[in-house]
């Protein structure tokens, strides 16, 4: 039983069978992309003769359409319009294939920001309020700006925390937590964090909704905007920080799609779909691979049940993934294998030659792990794919993202991918950062390794 072409297969020839996506939804106007997709929904693939359906090629052109559709929904903040629209779209796609879909609801924090700025004299910069968002008083907070790197009291001041260079991910990272705790312990009234990283853009930071966090405003400042404020902090100049937002909690949901074959075991395939910004490469690549697997496995009819989950709440330290694992996922004894497609599965790499210049190759900052029973098969399937060819054993030291919780919950057969590309967690993670050509070999390798488990 084969899901489709193996890694390294030639690209689709003219006239080859090509599964298509459903038409325009969610208020998006008709576009050239929609016209290319056409009126044929993916349900037609499920209805096609078995051999024809199994031979369907989810090639670069098809993957490109999926990526563009996902990116077109805009920002993917949990429970927001883009997150909900992408979940609705995926639900329609899988329902058309015969999957039984349901929505697992939960609540997430949110902030609809009206204004978030830092002003020093004639200099003004947009800042990104760090969740869980704490607002300033009307008119903002006016106070001296002081560097957190300098000793002494910060009583009543706004602390400027300049992080060292990294591809930052989370407020839970020790360097960030320690710097902010120190600033607030010394009396800071608020903190401005410069997320020094590989693009000069502000980097959104994931956060746990179950921890109290800091009870004062914390905002993130792009490194490209930081120099005048670093100078202001050295001088102890007075600045005004404004965070004006509607904050609260709102519903979000995991999309869970199941195809019951009456088998004893279930293959679970998961991917997050939410994030701080558009997440074209961070989340889009995983969604495209996930959808191609859902279509291919529905047609191939393996002798296992299928359960696909596209989770929300990821930026709240895997909240949606935890809810799915705790309350819905089949038990370890009933699971054939768990495949998790995490962040940056196939993102573009860039040259640093003054300005960043896009490369046709993939960013190698992506990691693949597998449990011992699947380790060698996974290595063979991903051989030659930059950053993924060195598959590691999935354990507490090597696994990342939601797969950590899966391993700890006792699932003995699992594969997981995670990564952090150059524009990871930034507003610049748009369609420049990903393409069907970059995703295609990774999708093919996932199909190959899943084939090998049967």
PDB file of C-alpha atoms in Angstrom, residues 261-408:
ATOM      1  CA  UNK A 261     -11.946   1.738   9.444  1.00  0.00           C
ATOM      2  CA  UNK A 262     -13.141  -0.522  12.267  1.00  0.00           C
ATOM      3  CA  UNK A 263      -9.510  -1.326  13.073  1.00  0.00           C
ATOM      4  CA  UNK A 264      -7.967  -1.972  16.467  1.00  0.00           C
ATOM      5  CA  UNK A 265      -5.370   0.775  16.080  1.00  0.00           C
ATOM      6  CA  UNK A 266      -5.428   4.433  15.007  1.00  0.00           C
ATOM      7  CA  UNK A 267      -2.782   6.458  13.190  1.00  0.00           C
ATOM      8  CA  UNK A 268      -2.688   9.982  14.646  1.00  0.00           C
ATOM      9  CA  UNK A 269      -1.356  12.908  12.598  1.00  0.00           C
ATOM     10  CA  UNK A 270      -1.206  16.337  14.237  1.00  0.00           C
ATOM     11  CA  UNK A 271      -0.089  19.837  13.312  1.00  0.00           C
ATOM     12  CA  UNK A 272      -0.664  23.234  14.958  1.00  0.00           C
ATOM     13  CA  UNK A 273      -2.355  25.889  12.810  1.00  0.00           C
ATOM     14  CA  UNK A 274      -2.164  28.981  15.074  1.00  0.00           C
ATOM     15  CA  UNK A 275       0.585  31.515  15.757  1.00  0.00           C
ATOM     16  CA  UNK A 276       1.285  35.195  16.351  1.00  0.00           C
ATOM     17  CA  UNK A 277       1.376  36.338  12.726  1.00  0.00           C
ATOM     18  CA  UNK A 278       0.553  34.989   9.239  1.00  0.00           C
ATOM     19  CA  UNK A 279       2.844  31.978   9.831  1.00  0.00           C
ATOM     20  CA  UNK A 280       3.142  31.122   6.128  1.00  0.00           C
ATOM     21  CA  UNK A 281       6.234  28.952   6.650  1.00  0.00           C
ATOM     22  CA  UNK A 282       6.032  28.282  10.383  1.00  0.00           C
ATOM     23  CA  UNK A 283       2.558  26.734  10.204  1.00  0.00           C
ATOM     24  CA  UNK A 284       1.703  26.676   6.493  1.00  0.00           C
ATOM     25  CA  UNK A 285       4.286  24.050   5.568  1.00  0.00           C
ATOM     26  CA  UNK A 286       2.995  21.712   8.271  1.00  0.00           C
ATOM     27  CA  UNK A 287      -0.625  22.292   7.282  1.00  0.00           C
ATOM     28  CA  UNK A 288       0.178  21.508   3.631  1.00  0.00           C
ATOM     29  CA  UNK A 289       1.952  18.263   4.557  1.00  0.00           C
ATOM     30  CA  UNK A 290      -0.838  17.347   6.992  1.00  0.00           C
ATOM     31  CA  UNK A 291      -3.534  17.898   4.361  1.00  0.00           C
ATOM     32  CA  UNK A 292      -1.634  15.895   1.737  1.00  0.00           C
ATOM     33  CA  UNK A 293      -1.355  12.991   4.179  1.00  0.00           C
ATOM     34  CA  UNK A 294      -5.063  13.188   5.019  1.00  0.00           C
ATOM     35  CA  UNK A 295      -5.967  12.994   1.333  1.00  0.00           C
ATOM     36  CA  UNK A 296      -3.456  10.285   0.495  1.00  0.00           C
ATOM     37  CA  UNK A 297      -4.336   8.033   3.413  1.00  0.00           C
ATOM     38  CA  UNK A 298      -8.069   8.383   2.782  1.00  0.00           C
ATOM     39  CA  UNK A 299      -7.504   7.089  -0.745  1.00  0.00           C
ATOM     40  CA  UNK A 300      -4.959   4.405   0.169  1.00  0.00           C
ATOM     41  CA  UNK A 301      -7.217   2.854   2.831  1.00  0.00           C
ATOM     42  CA  UNK A 302      -4.622   1.422   5.236  1.00  0.00           C
ATOM     43  CA  UNK A 303      -5.847  -1.100   7.796  1.00  0.00           C
ATOM     44  CA  UNK A 304      -5.864   1.431  10.610  1.00  0.00           C
ATOM     45  CA  UNK A 305      -8.253   4.145  11.698  1.00  0.00           C
ATOM     46  CA  UNK A 306      -7.129   7.676  10.855  1.00  0.00           C
ATOM     47  CA  UNK A 307      -7.286  10.681  13.158  1.00  0.00           C
ATOM     48  CA  UNK A 308      -6.021  14.083  12.044  1.00  0.00           C
ATOM     49  CA  UNK A 309      -5.925  17.052  14.428  1.00  0.00           C
ATOM     50  CA  UNK A 310      -5.098  20.663  13.496  1.00  0.00           C
ATOM     51  CA  UNK A 311      -4.718  22.416  16.823  1.00  0.00           C
ATOM     52  CA  UNK A 312      -5.124  26.002  17.940  1.00  0.00           C
ATOM     53  CA  UNK A 313      -3.606  27.549  21.067  1.00  0.00           C
ATOM     54  CA  UNK A 314      -0.032  26.739  20.069  1.00  0.00           C
ATOM     55  CA  UNK A 315       1.406  30.124  21.056  1.00  0.00           C
ATOM     56  CA  UNK A 316       0.136  29.508  24.580  1.00  0.00           C
ATOM     57  CA  UNK A 317       2.776  26.795  25.085  1.00  0.00           C
ATOM     58  CA  UNK A 318       0.984  24.049  23.163  1.00  0.00           C
ATOM     59  CA  UNK A 319      -2.393  24.636  24.845  1.00  0.00           C
ATOM     60  CA  UNK A 320      -4.496  23.113  22.057  1.00  0.00           C
ATOM     61  CA  UNK A 321      -2.159  20.151  21.719  1.00  0.00           C
ATOM     62  CA  UNK A 322      -2.387  19.512  25.442  1.00  0.00           C
ATOM     63  CA  UNK A 323      -6.187  19.663  25.352  1.00  0.00           C
ATOM     64  CA  UNK A 324      -6.271  17.161  22.493  1.00  0.00           C
ATOM     65  CA  UNK A 325      -3.827  14.814  24.215  1.00  0.00           C
ATOM     66  CA  UNK A 326      -5.610  14.956  27.568  1.00  0.00           C
ATOM     67  CA  UNK A 327      -9.223  14.736  26.459  1.00  0.00           C
ATOM     68  CA  UNK A 328      -9.521  13.278  22.972  1.00  0.00           C
ATOM     69  CA  UNK A 329      -6.527  11.403  21.582  1.00  0.00           C
ATOM     70  CA  UNK A 330      -6.763   7.604  21.381  1.00  0.00           C
ATOM     71  CA  UNK A 331      -4.932   5.885  24.225  1.00  0.00           C
ATOM     72  CA  UNK A 332      -1.345   4.714  23.666  1.00  0.00           C
ATOM     73  CA  UNK A 333      -2.430   1.061  23.533  1.00  0.00           C
ATOM     74  CA  UNK A 334      -4.904   1.919  20.757  1.00  0.00           C
ATOM     75  CA  UNK A 335      -2.440   3.947  18.666  1.00  0.00           C
ATOM     76  CA  UNK A 336      -0.546   2.606  15.653  1.00  0.00           C
ATOM     77  CA  UNK A 337       1.797   5.622  15.600  1.00  0.00           C
ATOM     78  CA  UNK A 338       1.696   9.360  16.278  1.00  0.00           C
ATOM     79  CA  UNK A 339       3.100  11.673  13.590  1.00  0.00           C
ATOM     80  CA  UNK A 340       3.533  15.317  14.598  1.00  0.00           C
ATOM     81  CA  UNK A 341       4.402  17.948  11.991  1.00  0.00           C
ATOM     82  CA  UNK A 342       5.586  20.980  13.908  1.00  0.00           C
ATOM     83  CA  UNK A 343       7.027  24.368  13.040  1.00  0.00           C
ATOM     84  CA  UNK A 344       9.140  25.345  10.053  1.00  0.00           C
ATOM     85  CA  UNK A 345       8.931  22.000   8.275  1.00  0.00           C
ATOM     86  CA  UNK A 346      10.106  23.537   4.988  1.00  0.00           C
ATOM     87  CA  UNK A 347      11.068  27.205   5.241  1.00  0.00           C
ATOM     88  CA  UNK A 348      13.332  29.157   2.919  1.00  0.00           C
ATOM     89  CA  UNK A 349      16.939  29.946   3.799  1.00  0.00           C
ATOM     90  CA  UNK A 350      18.470  33.388   3.213  1.00  0.00           C
ATOM     91  CA  UNK A 351      21.889  34.858   2.522  1.00  0.00           C
ATOM     92  CA  UNK A 352      23.076  37.743   4.684  1.00  0.00           C
ATOM     93  CA  UNK A 353      24.600  40.054   2.070  1.00  0.00           C
ATOM     94  CA  UNK A 354      23.714  43.459   3.407  1.00  0.00           C
ATOM     95  CA  UNK A 355      19.990  42.943   2.959  1.00  0.00           C
ATOM     96  CA  UNK A 356      18.671  39.403   3.281  1.00  0.00           C
ATOM     97  CA  UNK A 357      18.538  37.594  -0.062  1.00  0.00           C
ATOM     98  CA  UNK A 358      16.267  34.566  -0.551  1.00  0.00           C
ATOM     99  CA  UNK A 359      17.774  31.213  -1.499  1.00  0.00           C
ATOM    100  CA  UNK A 360      16.052  28.348  -3.330  1.00  0.00           C
ATOM    101  CA  UNK A 361      17.112  25.956  -0.554  1.00  0.00           C
ATOM    102  CA  UNK A 362      15.532  25.198   2.819  1.00  0.00           C
ATOM    103  CA  UNK A 363      16.622  26.517   6.202  1.00  0.00           C
ATOM    104  CA  UNK A 364      18.464  23.703   7.998  1.00  0.00           C
ATOM    105  CA  UNK A 365      17.261  24.806  11.444  1.00  0.00           C
ATOM    106  CA  UNK A 366      14.685  22.026  11.657  1.00  0.00           C
ATOM    107  CA  UNK A 367      14.918  18.859  13.723  1.00  0.00           C
ATOM    108  CA  UNK A 368      13.413  15.412  13.210  1.00  0.00           C
ATOM    109  CA  UNK A 369      12.989  12.863  15.990  1.00  0.00           C
ATOM    110  CA  UNK A 370      11.559   9.337  16.089  1.00  0.00           C
ATOM    111  CA  UNK A 371      11.060   6.643  18.692  1.00  0.00           C
ATOM    112  CA  UNK A 372      13.522   3.717  18.527  1.00  0.00           C
ATOM    113  CA  UNK A 373      11.152   1.446  16.585  1.00  0.00           C
ATOM    114  CA  UNK A 374      10.850   4.037  13.786  1.00  0.00           C
ATOM    115  CA  UNK A 375      14.291   5.613  13.912  1.00  0.00           C
ATOM    116  CA  UNK A 376      16.026   3.799  11.044  1.00  0.00           C
ATOM    117  CA  UNK A 377      12.969   3.923   8.781  1.00  0.00           C
ATOM    118  CA  UNK A 378      12.685   7.644   9.394  1.00  0.00           C
ATOM    119  CA  UNK A 379      16.364   8.194   8.620  1.00  0.00           C
ATOM    120  CA  UNK A 380      16.010   6.345   5.337  1.00  0.00           C
ATOM    121  CA  UNK A 381      12.905   8.290   4.313  1.00  0.00           C
ATOM    122  CA  UNK A 382      14.464  11.695   5.062  1.00  0.00           C
ATOM    123  CA  UNK A 383      17.951  10.908   3.767  1.00  0.00           C
ATOM    124  CA  UNK A 384      19.456  13.887   1.963  1.00  0.00           C
ATOM    125  CA  UNK A 385      16.902  16.450   3.193  1.00  0.00           C
ATOM    126  CA  UNK A 386      18.844  19.310   4.754  1.00  0.00           C
ATOM    127  CA  UNK A 387      18.443  19.507   8.521  1.00  0.00           C
ATOM    128  CA  UNK A 388      16.249  16.399   8.680  1.00  0.00           C
ATOM    129  CA  UNK A 389      18.712  13.732   7.555  1.00  0.00           C
ATOM    130  CA  UNK A 390      20.209  13.508  11.069  1.00  0.00           C
ATOM    131  CA  UNK A 391      17.142  12.027  12.748  1.00  0.00           C
ATOM    132  CA  UNK A 392      17.463  11.845  16.542  1.00  0.00           C
ATOM    133  CA  UNK A 393      15.834   9.518  19.024  1.00  0.00           C
ATOM    134  CA  UNK A 394      12.632  11.061  20.369  1.00  0.00           C
ATOM    135  CA  UNK A 395      13.223  11.542  24.084  1.00  0.00           C
ATOM    136  CA  UNK A 396      13.071  14.414  26.579  1.00  0.00           C
ATOM    137  CA  UNK A 397      16.460  15.716  25.456  1.00  0.00           C
ATOM    138  CA  UNK A 398      15.792  15.759  21.708  1.00  0.00           C
ATOM    139  CA  UNK A 399      12.037  16.011  21.118  1.00  0.00           C
ATOM    140  CA  UNK A 400      10.461  19.429  20.719  1.00  0.00           C
ATOM    141  CA  UNK A 401       7.061  21.080  20.578  1.00  0.00           C
ATOM    142  CA  UNK A 402       3.951  19.065  21.294  1.00  0.00           C
ATOM    143  CA  UNK A 403       5.789  15.759  20.786  1.00  0.00           C
ATOM    144  CA  UNK A 404       7.428  16.160  24.213  1.00  0.00           C
ATOM    145  CA  UNK A 405       4.033  15.693  25.872  1.00  0.00           C
ATOM    146  CA  UNK A 406       3.186  12.801  23.542  1.00  0.00           C
ATOM    147  CA  UNK A 407       6.339  10.910  24.550  1.00  0.00           C
ATOM    148  CA  UNK A 408       5.769  11.616  28.239  1.00  0.00           C
TER     149      UNK A 408
END
